[in-house]
Coordinates of C-alpha atoms in Angstrom, one line a residue:
M1 CA 39.9 126.3 46.7
A2 CA 40.8 125.5 50.3
E3 CA 42.2 128.5 52.3
R4 CA 45.2 126.4 53.5
W5 CA 47.2 123.7 51.7
A6 CA 50.0 121.7 53.2
L7 CA 53.1 120.4 51.3
A8 CA 56.0 118.1 52.1
V9 CA 59.1 117.6 49.9
A10 CA 59.7 113.9 49.3
E11 CA 63.1 112.2 49.1
D12 CA 62.8 111.8 45.3
G13 CA 62.3 115.5 44.8
G14 CA 58.6 115.3 44.3
V15 CA 56.1 117.2 46.5
D16 CA 53.0 115.9 48.3
V17 CA 50.2 118.4 48.7
A18 CA 46.8 118.4 50.2
P19 CA 44.0 120.9 51.0
L20 CA 43.3 121.5 54.7
G21 CA 39.9 121.9 56.4
P22 CA 39.1 124.3 59.3
D23 CA 40.3 121.6 61.7
G24 CA 43.7 121.4 60.1
L25 CA 43.1 117.9 58.7
P26 CA 43.2 117.0 55.0
A27 CA 40.0 118.1 53.2
G28 CA 40.9 116.2 50.1
P29 CA 43.2 113.5 48.7
V30 CA 47.0 113.9 48.9
R31 CA 48.4 114.7 45.4
R32 CA 51.9 114.1 44.2
E33 CA 53.5 117.0 42.2
P34 CA 56.8 116.7 40.3
G35 CA 58.5 119.7 42.0
L36 CA 58.0 122.4 44.6
A37 CA 57.7 125.3 42.2
E38 CA 55.1 123.5 40.1
A39 CA 53.1 122.5 43.1
V40 CA 52.8 126.1 44.4
R41 CA 52.6 127.9 41.0
S42 CA 49.6 125.8 39.9
R43 CA 47.7 126.9 43.0
P44 CA 47.9 130.7 43.1
D45 CA 44.7 131.1 45.1
V46 CA 46.0 129.4 48.2
A47 CA 45.9 131.8 51.1
R48 CA 48.4 130.1 53.4
W49 CA 50.8 127.2 52.8
V50 CA 51.7 124.9 55.7
W51 CA 55.2 123.5 55.4
R52 CA 58.1 122.3 57.4
S53 CA 60.5 125.2 57.0
T54 CA 60.7 128.4 55.0
A55 CA 64.5 127.8 55.0
E56 CA 63.8 124.8 52.8
T57 CA 61.1 126.1 50.6
G58 CA 61.5 129.9 50.4
P59 CA 64.8 130.1 48.5
R60 CA 63.9 127.4 46.0
L61 CA 60.5 129.0 45.2
L62 CA 62.1 132.5 44.8
A63 CA 64.8 131.1 42.5
A64 CA 62.0 129.7 40.4
G65 CA 60.2 133.1 40.4
V66 CA 57.3 131.9 42.7
R67 CA 56.0 134.1 45.5
V68 CA 53.5 132.9 48.1
E69 CA 51.1 135.1 50.0
R70 CA 51.4 133.6 53.5
C71 CA 52.8 130.5 55.1
Y72 CA 52.8 128.6 58.4
D73 CA 56.4 127.6 59.3
V74 CA 56.1 124.4 61.4
E75 CA 59.7 124.7 62.7
A76 CA 59.4 128.3 63.6
A77 CA 56.2 127.6 65.4
E78 CA 57.9 124.7 67.3
T79 CA 60.6 127.1 68.5
L80 CA 58.0 129.6 69.8
L81 CA 55.9 126.9 71.4
L82 CA 58.8 125.2 73.2
G83 CA 59.8 128.6 74.6
H84 CA 56.3 129.3 75.7
E85 CA 56.2 125.9 77.5
G86 CA 59.5 126.6 79.3
R87 CA 61.5 124.2 77.2
Y88 CA 63.7 126.7 75.3
G89 CA 66.7 125.1 73.7
E90 CA 65.1 121.7 73.0
P91 CA 65.4 120.5 69.4
H92 CA 62.8 122.3 67.3
S93 CA 62.9 120.4 64.0
A94 CA 59.7 118.9 62.7
A95 CA 61.3 115.5 63.2
A96 CA 62.0 116.3 66.8
A97 CA 58.4 117.5 67.3
L98 CA 57.1 114.2 65.8
A99 CA 59.4 112.2 68.0
R100 CA 58.1 114.0 71.1
L101 CA 54.5 113.5 69.9
R102 CA 55.0 109.8 69.5
G103 CA 57.2 109.2 72.5
G104 CA 60.3 108.2 70.6
P105 CA 63.9 109.3 70.9
V106 CA 64.2 113.0 70.0
P107 CA 66.9 113.6 67.3
P108 CA 69.1 116.7 67.7
D109 CA 68.6 119.6 65.3
P110 CA 70.9 119.5 62.3
P111 CA 73.8 122.0 62.5
Q112 CA 73.0 125.3 61.0
R113 CA 74.6 125.7 57.6
S114 CA 77.1 128.5 57.5
A115 CA 76.9 131.1 54.8
E116 CA 79.8 130.8 52.4
P117 CA 81.7 133.9 51.5
G118 CA 82.0 134.4 47.8
A119 CA 79.3 131.9 47.0
Q120 CA 76.0 133.7 47.7
S121 CA 74.4 132.1 44.8
S122 CA 74.5 128.8 46.7
L123 CA 72.0 130.2 49.1
F124 CA 69.3 129.8 46.5
E125 CA 70.2 126.3 45.3
P126 CA 68.4 123.3 46.7
Q127 CA 71.5 121.4 47.6
A128 CA 72.6 124.3 49.9
V129 CA 69.7 123.5 52.3
H130 CA 69.9 120.7 54.8
L131 CA 66.8 118.8 53.6
V132 CA 64.9 116.7 56.2
H133 CA 62.2 114.7 54.4
L134 CA 59.1 114.3 56.6
P135 CA 56.0 112.5 55.0
L136 CA 53.0 114.8 54.7
S137 CA 51.0 112.7 57.1
D138 CA 53.7 113.1 59.8
L139 CA 54.0 116.8 59.1
L140 CA 50.2 117.2 59.5
A141 CA 50.3 115.2 62.8
V142 CA 52.8 117.7 64.1
Y143 CA 50.8 120.6 62.8
A144 CA 47.6 119.4 64.4
E145 CA 49.3 119.0 67.8
Q146 CA 50.8 122.5 67.4
Q147 CA 47.2 123.9 67.0
R148 CA 46.2 122.2 70.3
R149 CA 49.3 123.6 72.0
H150 CA 48.4 127.1 70.8
E151 CA 45.0 126.6 72.5
R152 CA 46.7 125.8 75.7
A153 CA 48.9 129.0 75.6
A154 CA 48.4 131.7 78.2
Y155 CA 46.7 133.9 75.6
P156 CA 45.8 131.6 72.6
D157 CA 44.9 134.4 70.2
R158 CA 48.1 136.3 70.8
M159 CA 50.2 133.2 70.5
R160 CA 48.5 132.4 67.1
L161 CA 49.2 135.9 65.9
L162 CA 52.9 135.6 67.0
T163 CA 53.3 132.4 65.1
A164 CA 51.7 133.9 62.0
A165 CA 54.0 137.0 62.4
E166 CA 57.1 134.8 62.8
S167 CA 56.2 132.8 59.7
A168 CA 55.7 136.0 57.8
G169 CA 59.1 137.2 59.0
M170 CA 60.6 134.0 57.6
L171 CA 59.2 134.9 54.2
V172 CA 60.4 138.5 54.4
A173 CA 63.9 137.3 55.3
A174 CA 64.0 134.8 52.4
E175 CA 62.8 137.6 49.9
M176 CA 65.4 140.0 51.3
N177 CA 68.1 137.5 50.9
H178 CA 67.0 136.9 47.3
A179 CA 66.8 140.6 46.5
G180 CA 70.1 141.6 48.2
L181 CA 71.1 145.1 49.3
P182 CA 72.3 147.3 46.4
W183 CA 76.0 147.8 46.8
R184 CA 78.5 149.7 44.7
A185 CA 81.8 147.9 44.8
D186 CA 83.6 150.8 43.1
V187 CA 82.4 153.3 45.7
H188 CA 83.4 150.9 48.5
R189 CA 86.9 150.7 47.1
E190 CA 87.1 154.5 47.0
V191 CA 86.1 154.7 50.6
L192 CA 88.7 152.2 51.6
H193 CA 91.4 154.0 49.7
D194 CA 90.4 157.4 51.2
L195 CA 90.4 155.9 54.8
L196 CA 93.3 153.4 54.6
G197 CA 95.5 154.4 51.8
E198 CA 97.3 152.0 49.5
R199 CA 97.4 148.3 50.0
Y200 CA 100.8 146.6 50.2
A201 CA 101.6 143.4 48.5
G202 CA 101.3 140.2 50.6
G203 CA 98.1 141.2 52.4
G204 CA 99.7 143.3 55.2
E205 CA 98.2 146.4 56.8
P206 CA 97.5 149.2 54.4
R207 CA 99.5 152.4 54.5
R208 CA 97.5 154.5 56.9
L209 CA 97.4 151.7 59.5
T210 CA 101.1 151.3 59.2
E211 CA 101.7 155.0 59.7
L212 CA 99.4 155.0 62.8
A213 CA 101.2 152.0 64.2
E214 CA 104.5 153.8 63.9
E215 CA 103.0 156.9 65.6
V216 CA 101.9 154.7 68.5
S217 CA 105.3 153.1 68.8
A218 CA 107.0 156.4 68.7
A219 CA 104.8 157.7 71.5
F220 CA 105.8 154.8 73.7
G221 CA 109.5 154.9 72.6
R222 CA 109.5 151.3 71.7
R223 CA 107.8 148.9 69.2
V224 CA 104.1 148.3 70.2
R225 CA 101.5 146.3 68.3
P226 CA 98.3 148.4 68.5
D227 CA 96.3 145.4 67.3
L228 CA 97.2 143.5 70.4
P229 CA 95.4 144.9 73.5
A230 CA 97.7 143.1 75.9
D231 CA 100.7 144.8 74.3
V232 CA 99.1 148.2 74.5
V233 CA 98.1 147.8 78.2
K234 CA 101.7 146.6 79.0
A235 CA 103.1 149.6 77.1
F236 CA 100.9 152.0 79.1
G237 CA 102.0 150.3 82.3
Q238 CA 105.6 150.7 81.5
A239 CA 105.0 154.4 80.8
G240 CA 103.5 154.7 84.3
V241 CA 99.9 154.9 83.2
K242 CA 97.5 152.3 84.6
V243 CA 94.8 151.2 82.2
G244 CA 92.5 148.1 82.4
S245 CA 91.6 147.8 78.8
T246 CA 91.9 149.4 75.4
R247 CA 88.2 150.4 75.2
R248 CA 87.7 153.8 73.7
W249 CA 86.0 155.4 76.7
E250 CA 88.9 154.4 78.9
L251 CA 91.6 155.6 76.5
E252 CA 90.0 159.0 76.0
S253 CA 90.4 159.7 79.7
L254 CA 94.2 159.3 79.5
D255 CA 96.7 162.1 78.9
H256 CA 99.3 160.4 76.7
P257 CA 100.6 161.1 73.2
A258 CA 99.8 157.5 72.1
V259 CA 96.0 158.0 72.7
K260 CA 95.1 159.9 69.6
P261 CA 96.8 157.7 67.0
L262 CA 95.7 154.6 69.0
I263 CA 92.0 155.5 68.9
E264 CA 92.3 156.3 65.1
Y265 CA 94.1 153.0 64.5
K266 CA 91.4 151.0 66.3
K267 CA 88.7 152.7 64.3
L268 CA 90.4 152.1 60.9
Y269 CA 91.6 148.6 61.9
R270 CA 88.0 147.6 62.6
I271 CA 86.9 148.8 59.2
W272 CA 89.8 147.0 57.4
V273 CA 89.1 143.7 59.2
A274 CA 85.3 143.8 59.1
H275 CA 84.6 145.6 55.8
G276 CA 87.8 145.9 53.9
W277 CA 88.9 144.6 50.5
S278 CA 88.6 140.9 51.5
W279 CA 85.1 141.4 52.8
L280 CA 84.1 143.2 49.6
Q281 CA 85.5 140.3 47.5
D282 CA 83.7 137.7 49.7
W283 CA 80.3 139.2 50.2
V284 CA 79.4 141.5 47.2
R285 CA 78.4 139.9 43.9
D286 CA 76.6 141.4 40.9
G287 CA 76.0 144.7 42.7
R288 CA 74.3 143.1 45.7
F289 CA 75.3 142.3 49.3
R290 CA 73.4 139.3 50.7
P291 CA 74.3 138.6 54.3
E292 CA 71.5 136.0 54.7
F293 CA 69.0 137.4 57.2
L294 CA 67.8 135.0 59.9
A295 CA 64.4 136.0 61.4
G296 CA 64.0 135.4 65.1
G297 CA 67.7 134.7 65.5
T298 CA 67.9 135.9 69.1
V299 CA 66.0 135.2 72.3
T300 CA 64.2 138.5 72.0
G301 CA 63.1 137.8 68.4
R302 CA 65.5 140.3 66.9
W303 CA 67.1 139.3 63.6
V304 CA 70.7 138.3 63.0
T305 CA 72.6 137.6 59.8
N306 CA 74.4 134.4 58.9
G307 CA 77.6 136.0 57.6
G308 CA 79.0 139.3 56.4
G309 CA 78.1 141.4 59.5
G310 CA 75.0 142.6 57.8
L311 CA 73.6 144.4 60.9
Q312 CA 76.8 146.2 61.7
I313 CA 77.5 148.3 58.6
P314 CA 79.6 151.3 59.7
K315 CA 78.3 154.7 58.7
V316 CA 81.2 155.5 56.5
I317 CA 80.8 152.2 54.6
R318 CA 77.1 153.0 54.0
R319 CA 78.3 155.3 51.3
A320 CA 78.6 152.1 49.1
V321 CA 74.9 151.3 49.5
V322 CA 73.5 153.1 46.5
A323 CA 70.2 152.7 44.7
D324 CA 70.1 151.5 41.1
P325 CA 69.8 154.2 38.4
G326 CA 66.3 155.6 38.5
W327 CA 65.6 154.0 41.9
R328 CA 65.6 155.3 45.4
L329 CA 66.2 153.9 48.9
V330 CA 63.4 154.6 51.3
V331 CA 65.1 154.5 54.7
A332 CA 62.7 154.5 57.7
D333 CA 63.7 154.6 61.4
A334 CA 61.0 154.0 64.1
D335 CA 61.0 157.0 66.5
Q336 CA 61.6 156.1 70.1
M337 CA 60.2 152.6 69.5
E338 CA 60.9 150.9 72.8
P339 CA 59.4 153.6 75.1
R340 CA 56.3 153.6 73.0
V341 CA 56.1 149.8 73.2
L342 CA 56.4 150.1 77.0
A343 CA 53.5 152.5 77.0
A344 CA 51.4 150.0 75.0
I345 CA 52.2 146.9 77.0
S346 CA 52.0 148.6 80.5
R347 CA 48.8 150.5 79.7
D348 CA 50.1 153.3 81.8
P349 CA 47.6 156.1 81.1
G350 CA 50.1 158.9 81.4
L351 CA 52.8 157.3 79.2
M352 CA 50.2 156.2 76.7
E353 CA 49.0 159.8 76.4
V354 CA 52.6 161.0 75.8
A355 CA 53.2 158.1 73.3
G356 CA 50.0 159.0 71.5
R357 CA 51.7 162.1 70.1
E358 CA 54.0 162.0 67.1
S359 CA 56.2 164.7 68.8
D360 CA 59.4 164.0 70.7
L361 CA 58.4 161.5 73.4
Y362 CA 61.4 162.2 75.6
Q363 CA 60.7 166.0 75.6
S364 CA 57.1 165.3 76.6
V365 CA 58.3 163.0 79.5
S366 CA 60.8 165.7 80.5
D367 CA 58.0 168.4 80.6
R368 CA 56.0 166.2 83.0
A369 CA 58.6 164.7 85.3
F370 CA 62.1 166.3 84.8
S371 CA 61.5 170.1 84.6
G372 CA 62.1 170.1 80.8
D373 CA 65.4 168.3 81.0
R374 CA 65.1 166.1 78.0
A375 CA 68.5 164.4 78.5
Q376 CA 67.5 163.4 82.0
A377 CA 64.2 162.1 80.8
K378 CA 65.8 160.0 78.2
L379 CA 68.2 158.5 80.7
A380 CA 65.3 157.8 83.1
V381 CA 63.2 156.0 80.5
L382 CA 66.1 153.9 79.1
G383 CA 67.3 153.2 82.6
A384 CA 63.9 151.8 83.5
V385 CA 64.0 149.6 80.4
Y386 CA 67.6 148.5 80.6
G387 CA 67.9 148.2 84.4
Q388 CA 70.0 151.2 85.4
T389 CA 68.8 151.3 89.0
S390 CA 71.7 152.6 91.0
G391 CA 73.3 156.0 91.4
D392 CA 71.6 158.7 89.3
G393 CA 69.6 155.9 87.6
L394 CA 67.8 155.2 90.9
K395 CA 66.9 158.9 91.4
N396 CA 65.7 159.1 87.8
L397 CA 63.7 156.0 88.2
A398 CA 62.0 157.3 91.3
A399 CA 60.9 160.5 89.4
L400 CA 59.6 158.4 86.6
R401 CA 57.7 156.1 89.0
R402 CA 55.9 159.1 90.4
R403 CA 54.5 160.2 87.1
F404 CA 54.3 156.9 85.2
P405 CA 53.8 154.2 88.0
G406 CA 52.2 151.6 85.7
A407 CA 55.0 151.6 83.2
V408 CA 57.7 151.3 85.9
A409 CA 55.8 148.6 87.8
Y410 CA 55.5 146.6 84.6
V411 CA 59.2 146.3 84.0
D412 CA 59.9 146.0 87.8
D413 CA 57.5 143.0 87.8
A414 CA 59.3 141.4 84.8
A415 CA 62.7 141.9 86.5
R416 CA 61.4 140.3 89.7
A417 CA 60.1 137.3 87.7
G418 CA 63.4 137.0 86.0
E419 CA 65.4 137.0 89.2
E420 CA 63.1 134.3 90.6
G421 CA 63.6 132.1 87.6
R422 CA 60.0 132.4 86.3
L423 CA 59.1 132.6 82.7
V424 CA 58.7 136.1 81.3
R425 CA 56.8 136.7 78.1
T426 CA 56.4 139.5 75.5
W427 CA 52.9 140.9 74.8
L428 CA 52.2 138.2 72.2
G429 CA 53.8 135.3 74.1
R430 CA 57.5 135.0 73.0
T431 CA 59.1 133.7 76.1
C432 CA 62.4 134.4 77.9
P433 CA 64.3 131.2 78.7
P434 CA 64.0 129.8 82.3
A435 CA 66.9 130.5 84.7
A436 CA 68.5 127.0 84.4
G437 CA 68.9 124.4 81.7
A438 CA 68.1 126.7 78.8
A439 CA 70.6 129.0 77.1
D440 CA 74.0 127.9 78.4
G441 CA 75.8 130.5 76.4
A442 CA 75.2 133.5 74.2
E443 CA 76.7 131.7 71.2
E444 CA 74.3 128.8 71.5
A445 CA 71.4 131.2 71.8
G446 CA 72.4 132.9 68.5
L447 CA 73.3 136.2 70.2
P448 CA 76.0 138.7 69.4
Q449 CA 79.4 138.1 71.0
D450 CA 81.8 140.5 72.5
D451 CA 85.0 141.2 70.6
P452 CA 87.8 139.3 72.3
S453 CA 90.4 141.4 70.4
G454 CA 89.3 144.4 72.4
L455 CA 89.3 146.4 69.1
S456 CA 85.6 147.0 69.1
D457 CA 84.5 149.8 71.3
S458 CA 81.1 148.3 72.0
V459 CA 78.7 145.6 71.1
D460 CA 75.5 146.7 69.5
H461 CA 72.6 146.2 72.0
P462 CA 74.8 144.4 74.6
Q463 CA 71.6 143.5 76.5
E464 CA 71.1 140.8 73.9
W465 CA 73.9 138.6 75.2
V466 CA 73.0 138.8 78.9
P467 CA 71.4 135.3 78.8
G468 CA 74.8 133.8 78.3
Y469 CA 75.3 134.0 82.0
A470 CA 71.7 134.6 83.2
S471 CA 71.3 131.0 84.4
T472 CA 73.9 131.6 87.2
N473 CA 73.4 135.3 87.9
A474 CA 69.9 136.2 89.1
R475 CA 70.4 139.9 89.0
A476 CA 71.7 139.8 85.5
R477 CA 68.7 137.7 84.4
G478 CA 66.4 140.2 86.1
R479 CA 67.9 143.0 84.1
F480 CA 67.5 141.0 80.9
A481 CA 63.9 140.1 81.7
R482 CA 63.2 143.8 82.4
N483 CA 64.4 144.6 78.9
F484 CA 63.0 141.4 77.3
V485 CA 59.4 142.3 77.8
V486 CA 59.9 145.6 76.0
Q487 CA 62.5 144.7 73.4
G488 CA 60.8 141.4 72.6
S489 CA 57.4 143.0 72.2
A490 CA 59.0 145.6 69.9
A491 CA 60.4 142.7 67.8
D492 CA 56.9 141.2 67.7
W493 CA 55.5 144.5 66.5
A494 CA 58.2 144.9 63.9
L495 CA 57.3 141.5 62.4
L496 CA 53.7 142.7 61.8
L497 CA 55.1 145.9 60.4
L498 CA 57.2 143.9 57.9
A499 CA 54.3 141.7 57.0
G500 CA 52.0 144.6 56.2
L501 CA 54.8 146.4 54.2
R502 CA 55.5 143.2 52.3
Q503 CA 51.8 142.9 51.4
T504 CA 51.8 146.4 50.0
C505 CA 55.0 146.0 48.1
A506 CA 53.7 142.8 46.5
D507 CA 51.6 145.0 44.1
M508 CA 54.6 147.3 43.3
T509 CA 58.1 147.0 41.9
A510 CA 59.5 148.0 45.2
E511 CA 61.5 145.4 47.2
L512 CA 62.3 145.1 50.9
V513 CA 66.1 144.9 51.1
F514 CA 67.2 145.6 54.7
F515 CA 65.8 145.3 58.2
Q516 CA 67.6 146.0 61.5
H517 CA 65.7 146.2 64.8
D518 CA 63.9 149.5 64.2
E519 CA 65.0 150.4 60.7
V520 CA 63.8 149.2 57.4
I521 CA 65.0 150.0 53.8
V522 CA 62.9 149.6 50.7
H523 CA 64.5 149.8 47.3
C524 CA 62.1 151.1 44.7
P525 CA 61.7 153.1 41.5
E526 CA 61.7 156.8 42.1
E527 CA 58.1 157.2 41.2
E528 CA 57.0 154.7 43.9
A529 CA 58.9 156.3 46.7
A530 CA 56.0 158.5 48.0
T531 CA 53.7 155.4 48.0
V532 CA 56.3 153.4 50.0
V533 CA 56.6 156.2 52.6
A534 CA 52.9 156.2 53.1
A535 CA 52.9 152.3 53.2
I536 CA 55.4 152.3 56.0
R537 CA 53.4 154.7 58.0
D538 CA 50.2 152.7 57.5
A539 CA 51.9 149.4 58.2
A540 CA 53.3 150.8 61.5
E541 CA 49.8 151.9 62.7
L542 CA 48.2 148.6 61.6
A543 CA 51.0 146.7 63.4
G544 CA 50.3 148.7 66.5
R545 CA 46.6 147.8 66.5
L546 CA 47.2 144.2 65.7
T547 CA 49.9 143.7 68.3
F548 CA 48.7 145.7 71.2
G549 CA 45.0 146.1 70.6
P550 CA 43.2 149.5 70.9
T551 CA 45.6 152.0 72.5
P552 CA 46.3 155.7 71.8
V553 CA 50.0 154.9 71.2
R554 CA 51.4 156.0 67.9
F555 CA 54.5 154.5 66.1
P556 CA 55.9 157.3 63.9
F557 CA 58.9 156.9 61.6
T558 CA 61.6 159.3 60.5
T559 CA 61.8 158.5 56.7
A560 CA 64.3 159.6 54.1
V561 CA 64.2 159.1 50.4
V562 CA 67.8 159.0 49.2
E563 CA 70.0 157.6 46.5
C564 CA 72.7 156.6 49.1
Y565 CA 72.2 155.0 52.5
A566 CA 74.8 157.3 54.1
D567 CA 72.6 160.4 53.2
A568 CA 69.7 159.1 55.3
K569 CA 71.2 160.3 58.6

């Protein structure tokens, strides 16, 4: 049995398959199978399948009860290779890659299908996927050219590992979408009732929001709409209080009776809009929430979800994430992941020594450079990563540079390259877009957007959306590039963590159900929980060795075995 087989879905629903030799060329005749599931199920010993897109094949195979060990996702590889070549944003479909190879007109990528609220089952039906039929011979021509392009990469072995990791991530995402996150609708409703009170007929604001709106209006002495930031700013102005926005940090600095009910209103309004009764009806079915995870959805390689706000579940709403009877949720958080990644990629001896301990990294840094002031040490490390290089940040950075010069120089060099418009890469080769002609907006790049309503107090990881204006702001791009080499390398490491954990779970009943930047949740029978905890630890260490090579850096996790997600923190 060949180690690799390639498959291509034909227009008539049949599937063409062929074994591949070491050179990536067919090692046997092309065979026609009646369907995708039959083609894969009849060849259980295949080590790796080469196909156009896991988005096409993964959900259909899982719906038929078929699991594959590994895959090579041609379109995921094309995205990575285009970025590596400084061509981020060009069409990445297999059809586009074929057109470039043959010198023909390059077709645009098909629009991404939007997840449909209330119809999650459609995610696993063949007609829900935009099928692009590419003959197997054409697919293999693209695949062969991609192998040559990997050889031309700055570090070919790392780039091949990155492509394998990204392909594994696509499989993990498909399986997580299929499994769904356990969700108790009855508990969710109880939480909403406790927070928001009764619902009024006609879909208006629930009782508690109405009461708070009345308190805000009473404090101003006139009718004010707290859900309209412009109305609130105007009301403060008329009361003689100058305020630039309704951000929480700015409101908290004011001395006015409207502040307390306004802040409470904003918090509850956000929950009502983002995770209220309508959200529950739209996104939770049969005891599962399926937000549709998209691996590599951002420039840095971090994941996003295509609907449902799956990566922004408020802590109070996590009370509804409850394991099935007799099962547990193993919730694991990577400890101080980004500073540890910085140690691994910079090879700074002092920081690697500190990051080689499983103890508190920030405390160790503070003992060396900040006279035991842990808070100051944390600010300094994060300031180096995220680009806080003015005021106290500059002073902290200077102290950090004296003790860990290699680490600070590494991110400084990345920032300088970013400012100059040069390509900046993660340790494995994921590449930050060039300064011009790449990501023309955060939305196009698949990055989180700020909240135009002003009701959100912050955007999770705001550095993710810096590329939206990086092409015209050199300093902003420098700050993003500084963070990119760390955050992107962390995302690469996380992919290999997931791949290793997925491999272990394949021999168990346990299922991966959630992943967010540095946090993973496994849903498993109670008797498997201890094994899962050990598997996460082992996968983290293996991912560290595979990603960064031999270093003393450790990647510990804080792990909780709970029945309810909210109890993990």
